[in-house]
PDB file of C-alpha atoms and ligand atoms in Angstrom:
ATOM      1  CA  UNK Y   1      44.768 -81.492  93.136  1.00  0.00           C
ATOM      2  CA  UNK Y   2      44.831 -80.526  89.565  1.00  0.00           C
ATOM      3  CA  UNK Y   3      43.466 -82.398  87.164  1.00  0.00           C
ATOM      4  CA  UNK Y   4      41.794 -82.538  83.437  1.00  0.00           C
ATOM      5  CA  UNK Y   5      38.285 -83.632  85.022  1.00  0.00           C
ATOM      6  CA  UNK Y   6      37.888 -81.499  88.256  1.00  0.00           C
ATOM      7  CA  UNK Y   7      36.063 -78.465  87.780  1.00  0.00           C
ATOM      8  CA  UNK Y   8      37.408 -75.396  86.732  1.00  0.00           C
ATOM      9  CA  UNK Y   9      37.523 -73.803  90.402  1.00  0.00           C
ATOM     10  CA  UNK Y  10      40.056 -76.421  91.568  1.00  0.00           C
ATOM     11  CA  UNK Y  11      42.327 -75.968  88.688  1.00  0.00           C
ATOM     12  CA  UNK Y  12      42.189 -72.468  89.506  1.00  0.00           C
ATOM     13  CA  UNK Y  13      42.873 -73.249  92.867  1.00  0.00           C
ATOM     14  CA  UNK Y  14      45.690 -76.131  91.888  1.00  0.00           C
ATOM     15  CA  UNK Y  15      47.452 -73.573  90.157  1.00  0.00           C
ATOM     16  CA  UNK Y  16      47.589 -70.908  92.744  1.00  0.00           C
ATOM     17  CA  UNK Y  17      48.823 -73.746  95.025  1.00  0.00           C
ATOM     18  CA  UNK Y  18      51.850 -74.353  92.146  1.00  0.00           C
ATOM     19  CA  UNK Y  19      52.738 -70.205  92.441  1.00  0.00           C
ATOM     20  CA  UNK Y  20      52.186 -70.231  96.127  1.00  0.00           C
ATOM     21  CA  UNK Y  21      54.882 -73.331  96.348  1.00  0.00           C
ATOM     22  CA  UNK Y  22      57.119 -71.408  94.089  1.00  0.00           C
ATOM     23  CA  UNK Y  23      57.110 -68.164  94.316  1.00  0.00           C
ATOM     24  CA  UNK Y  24      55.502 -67.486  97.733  1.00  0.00           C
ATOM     25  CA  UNK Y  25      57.383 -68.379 100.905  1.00  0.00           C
ATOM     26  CA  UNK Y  26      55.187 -67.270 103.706  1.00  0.00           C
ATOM     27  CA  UNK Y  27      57.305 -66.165 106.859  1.00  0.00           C
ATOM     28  CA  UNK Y  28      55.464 -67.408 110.402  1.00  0.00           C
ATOM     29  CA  UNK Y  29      54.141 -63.841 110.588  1.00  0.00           C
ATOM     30  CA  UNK Y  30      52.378 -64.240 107.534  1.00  0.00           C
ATOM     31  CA  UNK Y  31      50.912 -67.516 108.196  1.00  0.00           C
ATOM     32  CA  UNK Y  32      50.564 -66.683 111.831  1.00  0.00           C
ATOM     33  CA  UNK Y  33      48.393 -63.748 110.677  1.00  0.00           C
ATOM     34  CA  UNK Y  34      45.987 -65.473 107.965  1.00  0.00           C
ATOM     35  CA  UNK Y  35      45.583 -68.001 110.625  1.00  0.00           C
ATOM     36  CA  UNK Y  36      43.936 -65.543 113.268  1.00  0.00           C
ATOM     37  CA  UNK Y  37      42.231 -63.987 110.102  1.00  0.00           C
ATOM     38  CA  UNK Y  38      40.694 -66.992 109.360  1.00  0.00           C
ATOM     39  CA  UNK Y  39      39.897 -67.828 112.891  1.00  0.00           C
ATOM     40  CA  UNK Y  40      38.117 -64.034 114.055  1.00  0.00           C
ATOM     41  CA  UNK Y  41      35.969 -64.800 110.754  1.00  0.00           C
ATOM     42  CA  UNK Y  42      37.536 -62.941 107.905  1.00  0.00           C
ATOM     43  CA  UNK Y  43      38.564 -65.173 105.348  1.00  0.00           C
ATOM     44  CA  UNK Y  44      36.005 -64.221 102.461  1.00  0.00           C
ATOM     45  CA  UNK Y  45      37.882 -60.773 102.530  1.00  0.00           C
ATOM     46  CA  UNK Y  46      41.423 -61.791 103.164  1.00  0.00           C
ATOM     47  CA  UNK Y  47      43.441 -61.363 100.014  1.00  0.00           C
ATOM     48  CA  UNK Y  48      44.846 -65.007  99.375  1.00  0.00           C
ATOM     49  CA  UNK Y  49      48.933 -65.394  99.191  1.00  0.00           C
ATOM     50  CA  UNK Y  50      49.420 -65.197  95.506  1.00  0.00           C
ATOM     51  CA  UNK Y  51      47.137 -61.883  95.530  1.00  0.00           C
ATOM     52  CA  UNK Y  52      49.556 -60.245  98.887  1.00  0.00           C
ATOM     53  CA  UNK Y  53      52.672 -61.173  97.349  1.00  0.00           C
ATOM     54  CA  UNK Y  54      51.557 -58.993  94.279  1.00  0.00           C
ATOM     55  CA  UNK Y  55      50.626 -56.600  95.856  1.00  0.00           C
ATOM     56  CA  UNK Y  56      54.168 -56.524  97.766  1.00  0.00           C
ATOM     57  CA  UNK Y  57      56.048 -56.690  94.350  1.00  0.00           C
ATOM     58  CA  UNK Y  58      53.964 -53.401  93.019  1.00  0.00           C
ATOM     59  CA  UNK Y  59      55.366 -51.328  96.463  1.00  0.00           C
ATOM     60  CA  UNK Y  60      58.974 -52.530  95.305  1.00  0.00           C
ATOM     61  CA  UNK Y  61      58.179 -51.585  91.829  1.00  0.00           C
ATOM     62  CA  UNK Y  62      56.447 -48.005  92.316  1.00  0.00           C
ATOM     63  CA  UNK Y  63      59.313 -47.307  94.934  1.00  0.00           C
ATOM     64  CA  UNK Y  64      56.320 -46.456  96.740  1.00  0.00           C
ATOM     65  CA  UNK Y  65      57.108 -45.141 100.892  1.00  0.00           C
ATOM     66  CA  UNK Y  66      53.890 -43.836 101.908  1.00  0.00           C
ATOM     67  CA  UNK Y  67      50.432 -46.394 101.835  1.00  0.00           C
ATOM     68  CA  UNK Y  68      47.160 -45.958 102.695  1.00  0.00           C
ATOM     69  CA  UNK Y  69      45.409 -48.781 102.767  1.00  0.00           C
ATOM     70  CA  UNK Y  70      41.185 -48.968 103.526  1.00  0.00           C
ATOM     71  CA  UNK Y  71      40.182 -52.263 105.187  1.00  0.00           C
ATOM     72  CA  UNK Y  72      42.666 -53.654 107.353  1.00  0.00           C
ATOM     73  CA  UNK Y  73      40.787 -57.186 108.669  1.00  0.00           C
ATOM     74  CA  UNK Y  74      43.434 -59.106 110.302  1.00  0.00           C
ATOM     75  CA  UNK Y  75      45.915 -57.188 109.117  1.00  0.00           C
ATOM     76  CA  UNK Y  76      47.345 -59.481 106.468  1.00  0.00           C
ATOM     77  CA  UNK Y  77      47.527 -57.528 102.992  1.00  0.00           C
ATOM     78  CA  UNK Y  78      49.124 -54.531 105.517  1.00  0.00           C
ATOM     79  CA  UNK Y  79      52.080 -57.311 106.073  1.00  0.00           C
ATOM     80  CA  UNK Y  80      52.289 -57.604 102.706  1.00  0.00           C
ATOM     81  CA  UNK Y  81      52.287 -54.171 101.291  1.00  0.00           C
ATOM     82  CA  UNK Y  82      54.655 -53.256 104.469  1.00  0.00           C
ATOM     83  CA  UNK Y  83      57.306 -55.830 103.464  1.00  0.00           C
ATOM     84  CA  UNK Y  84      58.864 -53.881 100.448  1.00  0.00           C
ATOM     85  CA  UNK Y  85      58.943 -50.624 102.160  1.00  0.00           C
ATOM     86  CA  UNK Y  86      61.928 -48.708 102.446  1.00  0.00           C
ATOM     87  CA  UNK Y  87      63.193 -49.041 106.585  1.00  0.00           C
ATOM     88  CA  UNK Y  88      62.136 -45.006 106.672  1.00  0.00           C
ATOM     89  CA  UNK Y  89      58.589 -46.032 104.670  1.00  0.00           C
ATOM     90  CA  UNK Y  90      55.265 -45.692 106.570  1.00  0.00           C
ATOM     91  CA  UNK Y  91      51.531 -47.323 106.090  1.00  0.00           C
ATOM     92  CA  UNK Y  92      48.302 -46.446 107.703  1.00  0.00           C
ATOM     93  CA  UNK Y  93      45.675 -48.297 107.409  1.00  0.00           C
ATOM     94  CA  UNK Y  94      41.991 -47.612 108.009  1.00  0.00           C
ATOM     95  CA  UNK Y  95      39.326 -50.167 109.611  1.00  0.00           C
ATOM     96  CA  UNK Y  96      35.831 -49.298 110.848  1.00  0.00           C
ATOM     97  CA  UNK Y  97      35.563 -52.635 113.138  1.00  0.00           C
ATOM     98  CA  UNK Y  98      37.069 -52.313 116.452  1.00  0.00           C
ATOM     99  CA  UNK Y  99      37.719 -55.870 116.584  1.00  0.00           C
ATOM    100  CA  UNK Y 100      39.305 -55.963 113.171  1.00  0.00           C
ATOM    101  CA  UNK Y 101      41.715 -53.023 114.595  1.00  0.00           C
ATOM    102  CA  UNK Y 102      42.725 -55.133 117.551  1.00  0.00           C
ATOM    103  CA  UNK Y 103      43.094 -58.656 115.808  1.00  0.00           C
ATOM    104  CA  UNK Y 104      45.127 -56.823 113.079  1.00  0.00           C
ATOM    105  CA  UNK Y 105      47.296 -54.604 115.796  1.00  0.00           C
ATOM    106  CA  UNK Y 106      48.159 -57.746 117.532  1.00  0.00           C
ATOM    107  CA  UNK Y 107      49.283 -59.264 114.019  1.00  0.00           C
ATOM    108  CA  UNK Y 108      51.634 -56.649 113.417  1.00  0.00           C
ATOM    109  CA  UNK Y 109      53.015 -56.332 116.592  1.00  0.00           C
ATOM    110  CA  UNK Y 110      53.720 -60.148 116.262  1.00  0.00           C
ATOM    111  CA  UNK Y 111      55.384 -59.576 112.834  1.00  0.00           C
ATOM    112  CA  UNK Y 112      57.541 -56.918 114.631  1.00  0.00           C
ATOM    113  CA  UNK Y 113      56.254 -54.002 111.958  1.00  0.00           C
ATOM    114  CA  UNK Y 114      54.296 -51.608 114.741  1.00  0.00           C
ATOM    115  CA  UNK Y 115      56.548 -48.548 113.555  1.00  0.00           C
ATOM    116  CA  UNK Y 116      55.720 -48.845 110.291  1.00  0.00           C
ATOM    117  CA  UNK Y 117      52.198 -49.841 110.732  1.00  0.00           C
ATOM    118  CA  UNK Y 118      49.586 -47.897 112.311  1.00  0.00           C
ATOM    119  CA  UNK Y 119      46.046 -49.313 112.397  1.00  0.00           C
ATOM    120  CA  UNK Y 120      43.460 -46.546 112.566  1.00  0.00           C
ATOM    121  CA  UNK Y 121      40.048 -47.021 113.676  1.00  0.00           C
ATOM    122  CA  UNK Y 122      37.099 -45.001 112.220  1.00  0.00           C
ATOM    123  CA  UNK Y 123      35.172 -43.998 108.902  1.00  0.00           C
ATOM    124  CA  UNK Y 124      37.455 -44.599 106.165  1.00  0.00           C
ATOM    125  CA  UNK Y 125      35.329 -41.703 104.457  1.00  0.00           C
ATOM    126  CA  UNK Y 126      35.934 -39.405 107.842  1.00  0.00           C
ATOM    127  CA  UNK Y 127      39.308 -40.543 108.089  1.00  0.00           C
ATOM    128  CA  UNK Y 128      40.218 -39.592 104.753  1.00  0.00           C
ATOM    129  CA  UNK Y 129      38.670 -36.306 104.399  1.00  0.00           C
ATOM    130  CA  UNK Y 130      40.479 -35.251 107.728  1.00  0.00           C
ATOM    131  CA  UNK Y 131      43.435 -36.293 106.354  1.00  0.00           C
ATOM    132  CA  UNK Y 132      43.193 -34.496 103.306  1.00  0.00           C
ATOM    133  CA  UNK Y 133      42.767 -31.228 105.576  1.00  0.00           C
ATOM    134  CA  UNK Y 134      45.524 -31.415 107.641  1.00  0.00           C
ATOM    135  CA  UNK Y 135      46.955 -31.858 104.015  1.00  0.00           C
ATOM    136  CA  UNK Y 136      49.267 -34.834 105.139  1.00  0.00           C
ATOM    137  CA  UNK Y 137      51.834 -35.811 102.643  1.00  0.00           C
ATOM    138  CA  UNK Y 138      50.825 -37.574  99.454  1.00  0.00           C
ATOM    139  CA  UNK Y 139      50.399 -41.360  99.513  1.00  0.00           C
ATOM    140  CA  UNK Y 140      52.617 -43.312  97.535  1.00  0.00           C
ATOM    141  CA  UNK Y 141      49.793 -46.130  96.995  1.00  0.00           C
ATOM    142  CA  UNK Y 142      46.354 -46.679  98.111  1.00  0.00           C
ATOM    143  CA  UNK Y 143      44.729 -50.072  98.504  1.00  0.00           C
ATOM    144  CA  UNK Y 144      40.968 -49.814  98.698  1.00  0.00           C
ATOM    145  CA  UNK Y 145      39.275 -53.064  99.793  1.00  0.00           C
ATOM    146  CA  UNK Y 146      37.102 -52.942 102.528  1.00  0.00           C
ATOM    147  CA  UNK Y 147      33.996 -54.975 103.038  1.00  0.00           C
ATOM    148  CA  UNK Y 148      31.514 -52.352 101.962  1.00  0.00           C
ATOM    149  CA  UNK Y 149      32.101 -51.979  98.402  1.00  0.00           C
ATOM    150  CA  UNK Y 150      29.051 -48.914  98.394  1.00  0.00           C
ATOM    151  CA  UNK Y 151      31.525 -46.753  99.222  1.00  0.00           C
ATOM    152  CA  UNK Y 152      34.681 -47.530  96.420  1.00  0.00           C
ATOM    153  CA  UNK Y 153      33.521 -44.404  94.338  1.00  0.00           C
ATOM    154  CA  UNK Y 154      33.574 -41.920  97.617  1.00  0.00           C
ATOM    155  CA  UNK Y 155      36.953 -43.312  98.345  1.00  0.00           C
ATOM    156  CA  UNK Y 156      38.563 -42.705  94.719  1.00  0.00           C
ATOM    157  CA  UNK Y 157      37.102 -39.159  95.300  1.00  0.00           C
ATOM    158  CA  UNK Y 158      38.941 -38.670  98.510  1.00  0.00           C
ATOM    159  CA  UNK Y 159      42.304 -40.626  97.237  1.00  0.00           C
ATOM    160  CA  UNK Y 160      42.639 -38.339  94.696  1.00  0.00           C
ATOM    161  CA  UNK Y 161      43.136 -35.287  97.066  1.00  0.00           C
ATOM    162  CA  UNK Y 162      45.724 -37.795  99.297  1.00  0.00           C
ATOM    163  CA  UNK Y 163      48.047 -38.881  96.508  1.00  0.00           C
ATOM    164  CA  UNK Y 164      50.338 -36.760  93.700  1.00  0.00           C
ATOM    165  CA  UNK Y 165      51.109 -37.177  90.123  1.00  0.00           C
ATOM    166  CA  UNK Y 166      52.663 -40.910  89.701  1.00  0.00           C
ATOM    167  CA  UNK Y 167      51.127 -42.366  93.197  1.00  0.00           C
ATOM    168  CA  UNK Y 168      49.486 -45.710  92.578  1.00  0.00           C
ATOM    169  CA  UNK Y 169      45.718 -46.341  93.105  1.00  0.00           C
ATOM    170  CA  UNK Y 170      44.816 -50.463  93.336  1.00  0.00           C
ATOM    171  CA  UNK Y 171      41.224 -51.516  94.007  1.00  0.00           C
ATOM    172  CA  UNK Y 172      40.503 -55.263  94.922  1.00  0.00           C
ATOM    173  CA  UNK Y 173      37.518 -56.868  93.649  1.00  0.00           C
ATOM    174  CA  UNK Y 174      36.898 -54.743  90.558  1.00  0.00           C
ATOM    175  CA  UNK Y 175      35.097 -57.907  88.678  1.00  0.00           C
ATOM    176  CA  UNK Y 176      33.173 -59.829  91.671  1.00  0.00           C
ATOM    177  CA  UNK Y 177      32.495 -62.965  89.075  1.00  0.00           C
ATOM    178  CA  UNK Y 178      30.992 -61.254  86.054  1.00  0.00           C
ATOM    179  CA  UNK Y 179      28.411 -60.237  88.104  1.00  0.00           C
ATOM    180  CA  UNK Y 180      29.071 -56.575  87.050  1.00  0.00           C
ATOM    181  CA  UNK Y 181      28.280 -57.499  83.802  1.00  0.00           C
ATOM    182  CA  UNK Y 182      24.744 -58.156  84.698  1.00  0.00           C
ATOM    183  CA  UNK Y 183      21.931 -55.044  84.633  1.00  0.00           C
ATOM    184  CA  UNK Y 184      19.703 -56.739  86.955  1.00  0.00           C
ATOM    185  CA  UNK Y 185      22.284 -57.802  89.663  1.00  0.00           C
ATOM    186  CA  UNK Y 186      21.239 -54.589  92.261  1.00  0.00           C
ATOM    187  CA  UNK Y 187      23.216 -55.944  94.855  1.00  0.00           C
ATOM    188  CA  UNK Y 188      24.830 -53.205  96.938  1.00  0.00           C
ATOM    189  CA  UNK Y 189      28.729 -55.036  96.851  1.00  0.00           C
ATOM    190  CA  UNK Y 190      27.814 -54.940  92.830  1.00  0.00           C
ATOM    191  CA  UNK Y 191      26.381 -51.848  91.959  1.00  0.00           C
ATOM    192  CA  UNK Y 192      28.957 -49.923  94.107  1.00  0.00           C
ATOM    193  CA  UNK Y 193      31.761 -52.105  91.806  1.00  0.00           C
ATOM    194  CA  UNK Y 194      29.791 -50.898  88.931  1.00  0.00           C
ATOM    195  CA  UNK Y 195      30.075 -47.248  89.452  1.00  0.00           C
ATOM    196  CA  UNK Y 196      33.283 -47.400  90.512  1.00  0.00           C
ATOM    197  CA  UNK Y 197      34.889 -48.613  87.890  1.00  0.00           C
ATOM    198  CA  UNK Y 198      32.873 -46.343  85.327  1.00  0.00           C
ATOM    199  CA  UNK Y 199      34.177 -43.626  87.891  1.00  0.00           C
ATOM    200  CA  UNK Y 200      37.900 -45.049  87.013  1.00  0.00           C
ATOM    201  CA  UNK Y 201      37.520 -45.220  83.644  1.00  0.00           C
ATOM    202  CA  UNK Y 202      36.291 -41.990  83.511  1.00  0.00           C
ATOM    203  CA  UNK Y 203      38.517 -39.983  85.739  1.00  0.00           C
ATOM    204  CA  UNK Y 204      40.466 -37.154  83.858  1.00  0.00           C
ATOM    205  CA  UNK Y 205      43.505 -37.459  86.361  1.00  0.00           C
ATOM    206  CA  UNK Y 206      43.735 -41.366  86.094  1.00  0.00           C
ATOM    207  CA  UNK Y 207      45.475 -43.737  83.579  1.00  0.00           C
ATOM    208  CA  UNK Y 208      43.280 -46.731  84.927  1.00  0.00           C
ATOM    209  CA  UNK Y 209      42.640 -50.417  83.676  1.00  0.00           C
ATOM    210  CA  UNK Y 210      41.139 -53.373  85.185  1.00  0.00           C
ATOM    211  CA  UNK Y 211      42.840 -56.524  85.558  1.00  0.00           C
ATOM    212  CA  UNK Y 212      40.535 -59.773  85.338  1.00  0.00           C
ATOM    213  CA  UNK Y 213      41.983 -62.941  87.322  1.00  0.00           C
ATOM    214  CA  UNK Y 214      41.454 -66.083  88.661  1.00  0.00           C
ATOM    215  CA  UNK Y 215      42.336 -68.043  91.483  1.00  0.00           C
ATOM    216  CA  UNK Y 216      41.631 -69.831  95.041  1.00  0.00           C
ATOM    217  CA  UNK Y 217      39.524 -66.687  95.926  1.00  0.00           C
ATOM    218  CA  UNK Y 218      37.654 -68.029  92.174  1.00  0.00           C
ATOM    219  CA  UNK Y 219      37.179 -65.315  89.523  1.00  0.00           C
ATOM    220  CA  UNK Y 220      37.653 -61.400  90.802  1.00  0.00           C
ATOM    221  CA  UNK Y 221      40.054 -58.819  89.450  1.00  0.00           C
ATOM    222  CA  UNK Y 222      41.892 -55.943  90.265  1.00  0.00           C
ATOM    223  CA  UNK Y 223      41.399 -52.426  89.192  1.00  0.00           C
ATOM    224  CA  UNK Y 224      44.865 -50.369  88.967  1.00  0.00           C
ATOM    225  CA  UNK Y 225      45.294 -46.483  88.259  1.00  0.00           C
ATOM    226  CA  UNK Y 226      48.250 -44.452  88.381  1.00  0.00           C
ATOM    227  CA  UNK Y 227      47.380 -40.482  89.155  1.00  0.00           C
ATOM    228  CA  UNK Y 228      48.552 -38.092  86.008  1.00  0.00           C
ATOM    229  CA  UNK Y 229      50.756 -34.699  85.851  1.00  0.00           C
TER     230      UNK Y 229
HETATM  231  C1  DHB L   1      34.861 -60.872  99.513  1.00  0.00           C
HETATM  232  C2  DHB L   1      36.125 -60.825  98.959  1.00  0.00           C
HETATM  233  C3  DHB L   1      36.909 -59.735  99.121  1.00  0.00           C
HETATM  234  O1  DHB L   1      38.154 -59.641  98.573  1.00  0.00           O
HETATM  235  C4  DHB L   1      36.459 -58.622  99.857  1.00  0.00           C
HETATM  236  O2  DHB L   1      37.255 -57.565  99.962  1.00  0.00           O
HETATM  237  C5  DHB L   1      35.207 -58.670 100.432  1.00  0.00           C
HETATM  238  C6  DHB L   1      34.414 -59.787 100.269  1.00  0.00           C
HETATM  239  C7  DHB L   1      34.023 -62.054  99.331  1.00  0.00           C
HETATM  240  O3  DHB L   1      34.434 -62.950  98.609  1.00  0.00           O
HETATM  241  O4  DHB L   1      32.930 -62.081  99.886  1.00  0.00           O
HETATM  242 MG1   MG L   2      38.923 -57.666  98.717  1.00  0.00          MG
END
């Protein structure tokens, strides 16, 4: 409950309670889906409802039909970015867990979205470079957020050989607190942040920025690039 006294992390959280309320009905696929998320042990990487919702509006404003998605969990940002596709759009999306795959497989055959969804199991890395060989068409978008975050700047490598000029690139958890901020955080989910988004800013072929926000998840951010002519 919001108010002037709590600390700052429940206002944040009050107020994504006031936009979920609003602006975020949550169909019984949805819920059904954070639910088993939650209960197979992945909330920490789950995106929250405000976040998925986003996420959804950015596929219905990039017109996007193709996603690729890395880190699938329970499979509930996949609902999300799935619900604004066109009925002929498609998504794959990459987990290296086997239980993850299953938990999420079930979720989406529950939500009634297995032909546009397919869960793939394996190396995102692997995956990705054997995709870029058997030079499948571009991706629309790509969503990179799975649990290792050592391996963001391999995957921007390997997205830019699976998307075109004007496809989307979205990275969750671009600001993990400030903590990139500080020179003597080494942590592994920090450092690979770190490099990544000095590999963003850097890229010659990306328009990138980072997007700082707040929330029930606490204080994270987004990092957003959209692939030049
Ligand atoms: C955490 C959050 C994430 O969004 C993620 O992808 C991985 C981990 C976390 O809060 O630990
Ligand atoms: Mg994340």
């Amino acid at each position: 409950m919001y108010n002037k006294e709590s600390n700052i992390q429940d206002q944040w959280k009050a107020v994504d309670t006031y936009i979920e309320e609003r602006f975020t009905p949550q169909d019984e696929a949805l819920q059904h889906t954070f639910q088993t998320s939650v209960a197979e042990g992945m909330p920490g990487g789950t995106v929250s409802p405000n976040q998925g919702h986003f996420l959804s509006l950015l596929v219905l404003l990039s017109k996007t039909r193709r996603i690729l998605e890395v880190g699938t969990l329970g499979g509930y940002s996949s609902l999300w970015l799935a619900r604004e596709l066109p009925e002929d759009g498609y998504m794959l999306t990459l987990d290296k867990d086997p239980k993850h795959v299953s938990v999420a497989r079930a979720n989406i055959a529950h939500a009634g979205l297995s032909h546009k969804i397919e869960v793939r199991l394996g190396d995102a890395c692997d995956t990705m470079a054997q995709l870029a060989q058997e030079q499948v068409e571009p991706f629309d978008m790509i969503f990179i957020d799975p649990d290792i975050k050592t391996i963001y700047t391999e995957l921007l490598e390997h997205s830019i050989r699976l998307t075109r000029p004007g496809s989307v690139i979205i990275a969750d958890n671009a600001i993990r607190r400030g903590m990139i901020l500080d020179p003597d955080n080494h942590e592994e989910s920090v450092t690979g942040i770190r490099d990544f988004n000095t590999a963003l800013a850097a890229h010659p072929k990306l328009s990138a920025t980072l997007l700082q926000t707040v929330g029930a998840k606490g204080w994270d951010g987004i990092a957003m690039a959209v692939v030049r002519e």
